[in-house]
Coordinates of C-alpha atoms in Angstrom, one line a residue:
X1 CA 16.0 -17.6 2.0
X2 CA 12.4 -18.5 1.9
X3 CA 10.6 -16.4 -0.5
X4 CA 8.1 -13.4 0.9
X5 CA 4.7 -14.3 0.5
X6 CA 2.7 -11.7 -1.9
X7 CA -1.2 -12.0 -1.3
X8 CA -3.1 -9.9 -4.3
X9 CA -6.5 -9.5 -3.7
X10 CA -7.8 -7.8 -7.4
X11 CA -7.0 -8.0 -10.9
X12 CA -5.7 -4.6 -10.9
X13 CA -4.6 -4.4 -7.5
X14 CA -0.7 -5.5 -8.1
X15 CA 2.3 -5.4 -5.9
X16 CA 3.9 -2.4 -7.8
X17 CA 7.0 -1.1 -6.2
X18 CA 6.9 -3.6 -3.8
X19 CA 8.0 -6.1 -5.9
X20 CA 10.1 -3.9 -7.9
X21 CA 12.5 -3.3 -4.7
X22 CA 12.0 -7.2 -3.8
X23 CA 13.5 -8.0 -7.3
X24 CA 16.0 -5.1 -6.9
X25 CA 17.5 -7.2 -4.1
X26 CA 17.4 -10.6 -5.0
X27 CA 14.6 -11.6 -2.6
X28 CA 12.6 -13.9 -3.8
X29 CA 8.6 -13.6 -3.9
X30 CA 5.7 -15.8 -4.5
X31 CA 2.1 -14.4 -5.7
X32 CA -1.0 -15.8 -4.2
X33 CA -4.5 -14.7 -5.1
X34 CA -7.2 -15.7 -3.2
X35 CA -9.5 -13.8 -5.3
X36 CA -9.1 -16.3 -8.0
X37 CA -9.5 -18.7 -5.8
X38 CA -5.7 -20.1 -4.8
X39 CA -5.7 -21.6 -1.5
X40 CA -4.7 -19.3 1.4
X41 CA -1.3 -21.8 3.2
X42 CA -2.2 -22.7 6.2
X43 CA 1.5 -22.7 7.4
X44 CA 3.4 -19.6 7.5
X45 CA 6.9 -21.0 7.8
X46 CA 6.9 -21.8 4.2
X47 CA 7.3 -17.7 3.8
X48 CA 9.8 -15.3 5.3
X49 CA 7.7 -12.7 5.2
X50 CA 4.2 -12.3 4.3
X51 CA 2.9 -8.7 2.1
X52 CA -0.9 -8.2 2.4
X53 CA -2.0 -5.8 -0.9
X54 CA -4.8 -3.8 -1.1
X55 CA -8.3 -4.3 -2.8
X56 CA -11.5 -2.4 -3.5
X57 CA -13.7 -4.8 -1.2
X58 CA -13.6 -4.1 2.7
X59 CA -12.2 -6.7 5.2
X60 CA -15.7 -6.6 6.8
X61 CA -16.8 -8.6 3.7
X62 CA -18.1 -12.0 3.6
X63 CA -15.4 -13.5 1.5
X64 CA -14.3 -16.9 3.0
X65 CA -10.2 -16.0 2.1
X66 CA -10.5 -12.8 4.3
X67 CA -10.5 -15.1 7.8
X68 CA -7.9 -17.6 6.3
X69 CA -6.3 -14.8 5.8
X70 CA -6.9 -13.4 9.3
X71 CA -5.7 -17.1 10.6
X72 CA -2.6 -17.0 8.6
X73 CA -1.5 -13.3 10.1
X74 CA -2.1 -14.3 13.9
X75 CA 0.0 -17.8 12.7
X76 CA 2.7 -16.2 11.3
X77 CA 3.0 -14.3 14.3
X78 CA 2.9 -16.9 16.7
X79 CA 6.1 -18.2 14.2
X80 CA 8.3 -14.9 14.0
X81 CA 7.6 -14.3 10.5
X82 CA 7.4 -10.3 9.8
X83 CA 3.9 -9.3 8.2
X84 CA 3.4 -5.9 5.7
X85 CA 0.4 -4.5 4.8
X86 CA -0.7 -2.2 2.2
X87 CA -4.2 -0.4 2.6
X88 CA -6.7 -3.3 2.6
X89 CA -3.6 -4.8 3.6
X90 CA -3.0 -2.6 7.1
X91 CA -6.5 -3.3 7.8
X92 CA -6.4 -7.0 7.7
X93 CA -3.7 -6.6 9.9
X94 CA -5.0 -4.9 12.1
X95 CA -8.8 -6.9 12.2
X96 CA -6.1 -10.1 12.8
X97 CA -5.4 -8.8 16.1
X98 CA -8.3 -7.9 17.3
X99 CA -9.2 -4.0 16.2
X100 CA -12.2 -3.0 14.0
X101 CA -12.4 -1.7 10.7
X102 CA -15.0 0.7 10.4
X103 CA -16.6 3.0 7.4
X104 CA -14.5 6.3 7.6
X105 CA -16.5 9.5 8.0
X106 CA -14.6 10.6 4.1
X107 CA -13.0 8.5 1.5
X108 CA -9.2 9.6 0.7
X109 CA -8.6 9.4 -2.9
X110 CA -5.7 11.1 -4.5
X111 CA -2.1 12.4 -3.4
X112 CA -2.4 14.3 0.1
X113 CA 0.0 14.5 2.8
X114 CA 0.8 12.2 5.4
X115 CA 2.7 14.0 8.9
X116 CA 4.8 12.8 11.5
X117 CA 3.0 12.1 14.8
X118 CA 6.0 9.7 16.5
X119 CA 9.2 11.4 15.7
X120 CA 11.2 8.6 17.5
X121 CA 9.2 5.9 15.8
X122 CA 9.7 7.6 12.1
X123 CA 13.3 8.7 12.7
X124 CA 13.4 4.3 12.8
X125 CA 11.4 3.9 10.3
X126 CA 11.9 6.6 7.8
X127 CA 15.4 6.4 8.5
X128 CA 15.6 10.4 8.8
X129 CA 14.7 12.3 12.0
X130 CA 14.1 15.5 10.2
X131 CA 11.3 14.4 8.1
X132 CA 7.9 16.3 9.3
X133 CA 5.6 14.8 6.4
X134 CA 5.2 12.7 2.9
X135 CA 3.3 13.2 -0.1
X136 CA 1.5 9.3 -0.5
X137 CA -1.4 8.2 -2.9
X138 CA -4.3 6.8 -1.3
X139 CA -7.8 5.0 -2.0
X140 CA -9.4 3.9 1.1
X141 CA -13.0 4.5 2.4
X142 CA -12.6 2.2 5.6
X143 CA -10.1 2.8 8.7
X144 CA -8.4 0.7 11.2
X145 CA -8.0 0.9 14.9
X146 CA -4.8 0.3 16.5
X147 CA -4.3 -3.3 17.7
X148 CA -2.7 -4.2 21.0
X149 CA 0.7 -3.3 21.0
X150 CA 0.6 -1.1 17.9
X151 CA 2.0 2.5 17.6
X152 CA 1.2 5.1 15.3
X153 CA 3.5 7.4 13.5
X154 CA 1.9 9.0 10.5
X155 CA -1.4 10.5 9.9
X156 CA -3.6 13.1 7.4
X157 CA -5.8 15.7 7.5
X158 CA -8.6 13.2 7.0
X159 CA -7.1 10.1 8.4
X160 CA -5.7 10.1 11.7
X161 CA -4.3 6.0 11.3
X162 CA -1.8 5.9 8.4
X163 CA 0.7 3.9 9.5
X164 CA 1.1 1.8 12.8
X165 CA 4.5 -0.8 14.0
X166 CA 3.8 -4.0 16.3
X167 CA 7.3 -4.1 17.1
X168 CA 8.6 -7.9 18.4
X169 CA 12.3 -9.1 19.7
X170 CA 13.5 -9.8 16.4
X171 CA 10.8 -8.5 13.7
X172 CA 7.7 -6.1 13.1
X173 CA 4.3 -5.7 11.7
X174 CA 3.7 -2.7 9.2
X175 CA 0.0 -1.7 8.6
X176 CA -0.5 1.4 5.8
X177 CA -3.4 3.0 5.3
X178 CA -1.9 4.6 2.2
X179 CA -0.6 3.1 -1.1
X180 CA 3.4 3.7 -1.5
X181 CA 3.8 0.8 -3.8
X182 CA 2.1 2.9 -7.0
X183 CA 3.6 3.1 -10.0
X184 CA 2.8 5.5 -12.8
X185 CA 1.6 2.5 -14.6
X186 CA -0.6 1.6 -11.4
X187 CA -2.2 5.2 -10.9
X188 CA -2.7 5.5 -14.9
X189 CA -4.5 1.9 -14.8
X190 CA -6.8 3.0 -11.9
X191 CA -7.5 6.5 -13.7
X192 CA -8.5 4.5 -16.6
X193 CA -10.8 2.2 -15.2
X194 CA -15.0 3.1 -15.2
X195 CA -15.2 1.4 -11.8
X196 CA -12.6 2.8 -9.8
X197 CA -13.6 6.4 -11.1
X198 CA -17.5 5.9 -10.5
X199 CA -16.1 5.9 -7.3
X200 CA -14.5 9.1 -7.3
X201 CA -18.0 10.6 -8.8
X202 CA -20.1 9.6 -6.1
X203 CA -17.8 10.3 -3.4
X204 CA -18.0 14.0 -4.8
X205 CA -21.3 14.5 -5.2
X206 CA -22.0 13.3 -1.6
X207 CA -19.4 15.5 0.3
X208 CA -17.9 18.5 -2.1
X209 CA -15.0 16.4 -3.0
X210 CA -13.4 16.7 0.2
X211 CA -10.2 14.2 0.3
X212 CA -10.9 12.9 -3.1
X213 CA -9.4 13.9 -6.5
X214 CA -10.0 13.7 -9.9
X215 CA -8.4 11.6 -12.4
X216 CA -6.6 14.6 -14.0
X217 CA -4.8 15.8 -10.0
X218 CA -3.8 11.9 -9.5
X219 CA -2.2 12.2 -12.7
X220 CA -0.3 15.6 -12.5
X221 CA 3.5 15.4 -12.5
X222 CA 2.8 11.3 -12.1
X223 CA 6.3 10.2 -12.3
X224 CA 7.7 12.7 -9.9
X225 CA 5.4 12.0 -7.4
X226 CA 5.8 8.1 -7.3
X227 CA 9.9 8.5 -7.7
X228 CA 9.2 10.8 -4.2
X229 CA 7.1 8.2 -2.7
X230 CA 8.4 5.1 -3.7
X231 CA 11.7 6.2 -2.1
X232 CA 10.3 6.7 1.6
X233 CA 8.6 3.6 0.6
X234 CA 12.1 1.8 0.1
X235 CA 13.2 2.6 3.6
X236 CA 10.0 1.9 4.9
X237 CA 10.3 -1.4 3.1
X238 CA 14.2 -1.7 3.9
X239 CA 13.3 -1.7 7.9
X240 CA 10.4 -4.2 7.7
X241 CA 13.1 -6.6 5.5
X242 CA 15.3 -6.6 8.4
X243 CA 12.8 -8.9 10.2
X244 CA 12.7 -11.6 7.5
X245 CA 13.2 -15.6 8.8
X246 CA 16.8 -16.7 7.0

């Protein structure tokens, strides 16, 4: 099988779980980083699946991979080839076909709980029609609309978008909002880094904290959490892999 198609867009930004559960099943992957300034394919059929990961810049920016991105999403449509997205990720999807990205009124930064709003859709996707809500990480300041065609089934207190389906004969799109490929390692990195918690400083000062977290919540009981997650993230990642061109 072609390999699936891994676009990271920052240093620090990796593919996490995601390519732990690729490996775990003998799929094979390629890395592209447009950041670093690898050329975005112009064909899709070289891929049988294409991930989108996330990144701390918005898909508004002026950054000449983001519409070679854009063309390679509505092209690997066009050719049946499934397309995942992660955060930045869902959002590039989701500006591909045609919705906006906007500034969200909060920025959600921590764990926080993500609910059921399509039971049918979940009970598909989640693989269990009992579940009512998730525990995911997330680090977004931006939200998508829903594209044509796109269905919603999860969303949080602050975010009403979390996760959407474009559901074709034979495959579907996945756009997140949230991150469900953190790791421990991931999460620790991100704590760590001056940048990324700058962030979480101003974002507190300017609205009481609401939705974001400090380093010392994203941290507690770490390596429970992302065990918890990472395993609605396998079946969210086990449905999406049924799609894949052979």
């Amino acid at each position: 099988m072609r390999p699936v198609a891994i676009f990271q867009h920052a240093v620090d930004v990796e593919p996490g779980y995601f390519q732990t559960w690729l490996d775990s099943r003998g799929i094979a992957s390629q890395k592209i980083e447009p950041y670093r300034g690898e050329p975005v394919p112009i064909d899709p059929r070289a891929f049988s699946g294409i991930c989108l990961m996330g990144g701390p810049m918005s898909v508004n920016d002026p950054l000449p991979w983001i519409n070679e991105e854009l063309r390679l999403v509505r092209a690997a449509d066009a050719a049946g080839i499934p397309i995942i997205g992660h955060c930045l990720g869902g959002q590039l999807i989701a500006k591909a076909f045609g919705a906006p990205v906007t500034r969200h009124e909060v920025k959600e930064i921590g764990w926080g709980e993500v609910r059921v709003t399509d039971h049918a859709l979940a009970a598909r996707w989640l693989d269990d029609g009992t579940v009512q809500s998730v525990e995911m990480f997330q680090w977004h300041g931006d939200t998508f609309a829903l594209p044509p065609q796109a269905k919603n089934f999860l969303a949080s207190s602050f975010c009403a978008r979390q996760a959407y389906v474009m559901e074709r004969d034979k495959y579907a799109h996945l756009g997140m909002q949230f991150h469900c490929e953190m790791t421990p390692a991931l999460i620790r990195a991100w704590t760590d880094d001056r940048t990324w918690l700058e962030e979480v400083e101003v974002e507190r000062r300017r609205n009481g904290g609401a939705g974001v977290q400090d380093a010392e919540q994203m941290l507690e009981r770490v390596e429970e959490r992302c065990t918890a997650m990472n395993r609605v993230a396998a079946r969210l990642y086990a449905h999406w892999s049924e799609g894949l061109v052979r």
